[in-house]
Short mmCIF file of C-alpha atoms in Angstrom, two decimals:
data_model
loop_
_atom_site.label_atom_id
_atom_site.label_comp_id
_atom_site.label_asym_id
_atom_site.label_seq_id
_atom_site.Cartn_x
_atom_site.Cartn_y
_atom_site.Cartn_z
CA MET A 45 -2.96 -128.78 -49.41
CA SER A 46 -3.03 -132.88 -49.83
CA ILE A 47 -0.24 -134.79 -51.06
CA ARG A 48 -1.00 -138.27 -51.87
CA TYR A 49 1.50 -141.08 -52.57
CA VAL A 50 0.56 -143.19 -55.63
CA GLN A 51 3.34 -145.80 -56.93
CA SER A 52 6.98 -146.51 -57.12
CA SER A 53 8.85 -148.15 -60.26
CA ARG A 54 12.35 -148.36 -61.71
CA LEU A 55 13.55 -145.86 -64.17
CA PRO A 56 16.66 -146.89 -66.14
CA THR A 57 18.60 -143.74 -66.95
CA LYS A 58 22.01 -143.27 -68.64
CA TRP A 59 23.10 -142.33 -65.06
CA GLY A 60 21.93 -145.49 -63.65
CA ALA A 61 18.53 -147.25 -62.24
CA PHE A 62 16.63 -144.83 -60.28
CA ASP A 63 13.37 -145.53 -58.04
CA MET A 64 10.78 -143.18 -59.34
CA HIS A 65 8.02 -142.30 -57.10
CA GLY A 66 4.80 -140.41 -57.96
CA PHE A 67 2.75 -138.05 -55.69
CA GLU A 68 -0.50 -136.55 -56.56
CA ASP A 69 -1.06 -132.87 -55.16
CA ILE A 70 -4.86 -133.12 -55.07
CA SER A 71 -5.86 -129.40 -54.25
CA ALA A 72 -3.51 -128.04 -56.66
CA GLU A 73 -4.61 -130.95 -59.27
CA LYS A 74 -0.73 -131.72 -60.05
CA GLU A 75 1.41 -134.87 -60.14
CA HIS A 76 5.16 -134.48 -58.92
CA VAL A 77 7.64 -137.20 -59.20
CA VAL A 78 10.93 -138.00 -56.93
CA LEU A 79 13.71 -140.14 -58.13
CA THR A 80 15.80 -141.63 -55.58
CA LEU A 81 19.06 -143.64 -55.72
CA GLY A 82 20.10 -145.80 -52.81
CA ASP A 83 18.84 -145.83 -49.04
CA VAL A 84 17.54 -142.45 -48.61
CA SER A 85 16.07 -143.18 -45.38
CA ASN A 86 19.02 -144.20 -43.22
CA GLY A 87 19.01 -140.77 -41.50
CA GLU A 88 21.99 -139.48 -43.10
CA PRO A 89 21.77 -136.24 -45.24
CA VAL A 90 20.67 -136.78 -48.37
CA LEU A 91 22.20 -134.97 -51.77
CA MET A 92 19.01 -133.55 -53.09
CA ARG A 93 18.08 -131.32 -56.09
CA VAL A 94 14.35 -129.54 -55.98
CA HIS A 95 13.82 -128.93 -59.90
CA SER A 96 10.74 -127.32 -61.29
CA GLU A 97 9.58 -128.61 -64.44
CA CYS A 98 10.75 -126.82 -67.47
CA LEU A 99 9.35 -128.41 -70.68
CA THR A 100 11.38 -126.42 -72.89
CA GLY A 101 14.92 -126.86 -71.02
CA ASP A 102 14.28 -130.19 -69.89
CA ALA A 103 12.98 -131.86 -73.05
CA LEU A 104 12.95 -129.72 -75.84
CA PHE A 105 16.59 -128.79 -75.01
CA SER A 106 16.27 -124.66 -75.00
CA LEU A 107 19.34 -122.59 -74.55
CA ARG A 108 17.43 -119.77 -72.87
CA CYS A 109 17.96 -121.00 -69.60
CA ASP A 110 20.00 -123.29 -67.65
CA CYS A 111 17.16 -125.95 -66.35
CA GLY A 112 17.68 -129.03 -68.69
CA ALA A 113 21.88 -128.70 -67.97
CA GLN A 114 21.03 -128.35 -64.26
CA LEU A 115 18.53 -131.16 -64.12
CA GLN A 116 21.17 -133.52 -65.98
CA ALA A 117 24.12 -132.26 -63.74
CA ALA A 118 21.96 -132.99 -60.48
CA LEU A 119 21.21 -136.91 -61.97
CA ALA A 120 24.80 -136.99 -62.79
CA ALA A 121 25.83 -135.94 -59.09
CA ILE A 122 23.53 -138.18 -57.49
CA ALA A 123 24.61 -141.09 -59.79
CA LYS A 124 28.09 -140.29 -58.83
CA GLU A 125 27.31 -140.32 -55.10
CA GLY A 126 25.58 -143.47 -55.31
CA ARG A 127 22.57 -142.03 -53.29
CA GLY A 128 20.59 -139.02 -53.42
CA ALA A 129 16.80 -137.48 -54.53
CA LEU A 130 15.41 -135.21 -57.31
CA LEU A 131 12.01 -134.01 -56.61
CA TYR A 132 10.85 -132.89 -60.22
CA LEU A 133 7.90 -130.29 -59.05
CA ARG A 134 5.40 -129.23 -61.71
CA GLN A 135 6.00 -125.75 -61.26
CA GLU A 136 6.54 -124.54 -64.95
CA GLY A 137 7.68 -121.13 -65.65
CA ARG A 138 8.61 -120.30 -61.91
CA GLY A 139 5.08 -121.34 -61.38
CA ILE A 140 2.92 -119.31 -63.84
CA GLY A 141 2.43 -122.17 -66.05
CA LEU A 142 3.39 -123.29 -69.69
CA LEU A 143 1.33 -120.86 -71.94
CA ASN A 144 1.96 -118.15 -69.70
CA LYS A 145 5.71 -118.80 -69.88
CA ILE A 146 5.28 -118.73 -73.83
CA LYS A 147 3.67 -115.18 -73.44
CA ALA A 148 6.70 -114.41 -71.16
CA TYR A 149 9.06 -115.54 -73.55
CA LYS A 150 7.37 -113.34 -76.53
CA LEU A 151 7.93 -110.12 -74.26
CA GLN A 152 11.62 -111.20 -73.23
CA ASP A 153 12.20 -111.69 -76.94
CA GLU A 154 11.00 -107.69 -77.24
CA GLY A 155 13.65 -106.91 -74.72
CA ALA A 156 12.04 -107.59 -71.23
CA ASP A 157 14.12 -109.91 -68.89
CA THR A 158 12.61 -112.81 -67.05
CA VAL A 159 11.39 -110.76 -63.70
CA GLU A 160 9.91 -107.89 -65.99
CA ALA A 161 7.97 -110.20 -68.06
CA ASN A 162 6.43 -112.19 -65.38
CA GLU A 163 5.30 -108.95 -63.76
CA ALA A 164 4.03 -107.43 -67.12
CA LEU A 165 1.96 -110.78 -67.26
CA GLY A 166 0.53 -109.50 -63.82
CA PHE A 167 2.60 -112.59 -61.87
CA GLY A 168 5.49 -112.09 -59.10
CA ALA A 169 8.83 -112.79 -60.18
CA ASP A 170 8.55 -116.47 -58.89
CA MET A 171 5.46 -118.01 -58.02
CA ARG A 172 6.82 -121.43 -57.03
CA ASP A 173 5.38 -123.13 -53.88
CA TYR A 174 7.76 -125.42 -52.11
CA SER A 175 5.62 -126.37 -49.31
CA ILE A 176 4.52 -129.32 -50.97
CA CYS A 177 8.16 -130.89 -50.53
CA LYS A 178 7.75 -131.56 -47.00
CA PRO A 179 4.87 -134.28 -46.79
CA ILE A 180 6.75 -135.90 -49.91
CA LEU A 181 10.21 -135.94 -48.08
CA ASP A 182 8.28 -137.13 -44.94
CA HIS A 183 7.03 -139.95 -46.97
CA LEU A 184 10.38 -140.98 -48.38
CA HIS A 185 11.67 -140.75 -44.52
CA ILE A 186 14.34 -137.77 -45.54
CA ASN A 187 15.08 -135.91 -42.57
CA SER A 188 17.99 -133.86 -43.77
CA VAL A 189 19.51 -132.57 -47.25
CA ARG A 190 22.49 -131.46 -48.82
CA LEU A 191 20.61 -129.20 -51.42
CA MET A 192 21.95 -128.68 -54.85
CA THR A 193 20.76 -124.99 -55.78
CA ASN A 194 22.18 -121.48 -56.70
CA ASN A 195 18.72 -120.25 -55.39
CA PRO A 196 18.86 -119.02 -51.45
CA ARG A 197 15.22 -118.17 -51.66
CA LYS A 198 14.74 -122.12 -52.04
CA VAL A 199 16.91 -122.78 -49.23
CA ALA A 200 15.26 -120.39 -47.01
CA ALA A 201 11.82 -121.68 -48.08
CA LEU A 202 12.69 -125.48 -47.27
CA GLU A 203 13.89 -124.37 -43.90
CA LYS A 204 10.56 -122.53 -43.20
CA ILE A 205 8.65 -125.90 -43.59
CA GLY A 206 11.05 -127.77 -41.43
CA VAL A 207 13.54 -129.29 -44.05
CA ASP A 208 17.07 -129.20 -42.29
CA VAL A 209 19.22 -128.10 -45.15
CA VAL A 210 22.71 -128.77 -43.92
CA GLU A 211 24.51 -127.99 -46.84
CA ARG A 212 24.05 -125.68 -50.07
CA LEU A 213 25.92 -127.15 -53.04
CA SER A 214 26.29 -124.92 -56.22
CA LEU A 215 24.88 -126.01 -59.16
CA GLU A 216 26.20 -123.95 -62.09
CA THR A 217 26.31 -125.38 -65.69
CA PRO A 218 28.35 -123.44 -68.74
CA SER A 219 26.45 -120.14 -69.99
CA ASN A 220 25.87 -119.84 -73.80
CA PRO A 221 25.11 -116.60 -75.64
CA HIS A 222 21.43 -117.21 -75.43
CA ASN A 223 21.08 -117.43 -71.68
CA GLU A 224 23.69 -114.82 -70.18
CA HIS A 225 21.10 -112.27 -69.82
CA TYR A 226 18.86 -115.05 -68.00
CA LEU A 227 21.52 -115.91 -65.85
CA ALA A 228 22.54 -112.23 -65.17
CA THR A 229 19.09 -111.60 -64.26
CA LYS A 230 18.59 -114.52 -61.94
CA ALA A 231 21.71 -113.16 -59.92
CA GLY A 232 21.07 -109.81 -59.88
CA LYS A 233 17.33 -109.59 -59.44
CA LEU A 234 16.55 -112.79 -57.82
CA GLY A 235 19.64 -113.34 -55.67
CA HIS A 236 20.96 -116.29 -57.32
CA LEU A 237 24.54 -117.07 -56.14
CA MET A 238 26.63 -117.53 -59.16
CA GLU A 239 30.56 -117.89 -58.88
#
């Protein structure tokens, strides 16, 4: 794996003006973005979200998942705190890619849950790789984090690569009739911690 820093710029949003940092994963031929607010390199634990790309939820406002709502809630929390980071990783569909995710959606339309759909397509339930986070965080001089996630596997994966997760903060958003089964599967089969 070879992560290369490319460039930074300002990104004004409805929550405030973030710094946007671009990184390239040369071996996987993927581009990743980090949004930061305030001084994240001062040694204090950083409020952080590691968010995997979800075109349908983040940009197309799908109600099938909670991704877009979690993304917005994380940015709002960082803005409220005045300091933090959001890693936006290009790992669509829990790492199976956009077109395979559409195939998985079709299987879900026919009754499969998200885990069953991925497995029916020959993938694991969650194919994401968080090892790319370490070189990105090292570049930004982020040593310890307060991680916004409901996923204990994400906490364990970051700790395994040497990220000091000093606190896990729940990031739950309201459910709707279209994502209740999805959320139940995340809790029941993937171990997500839901209130």
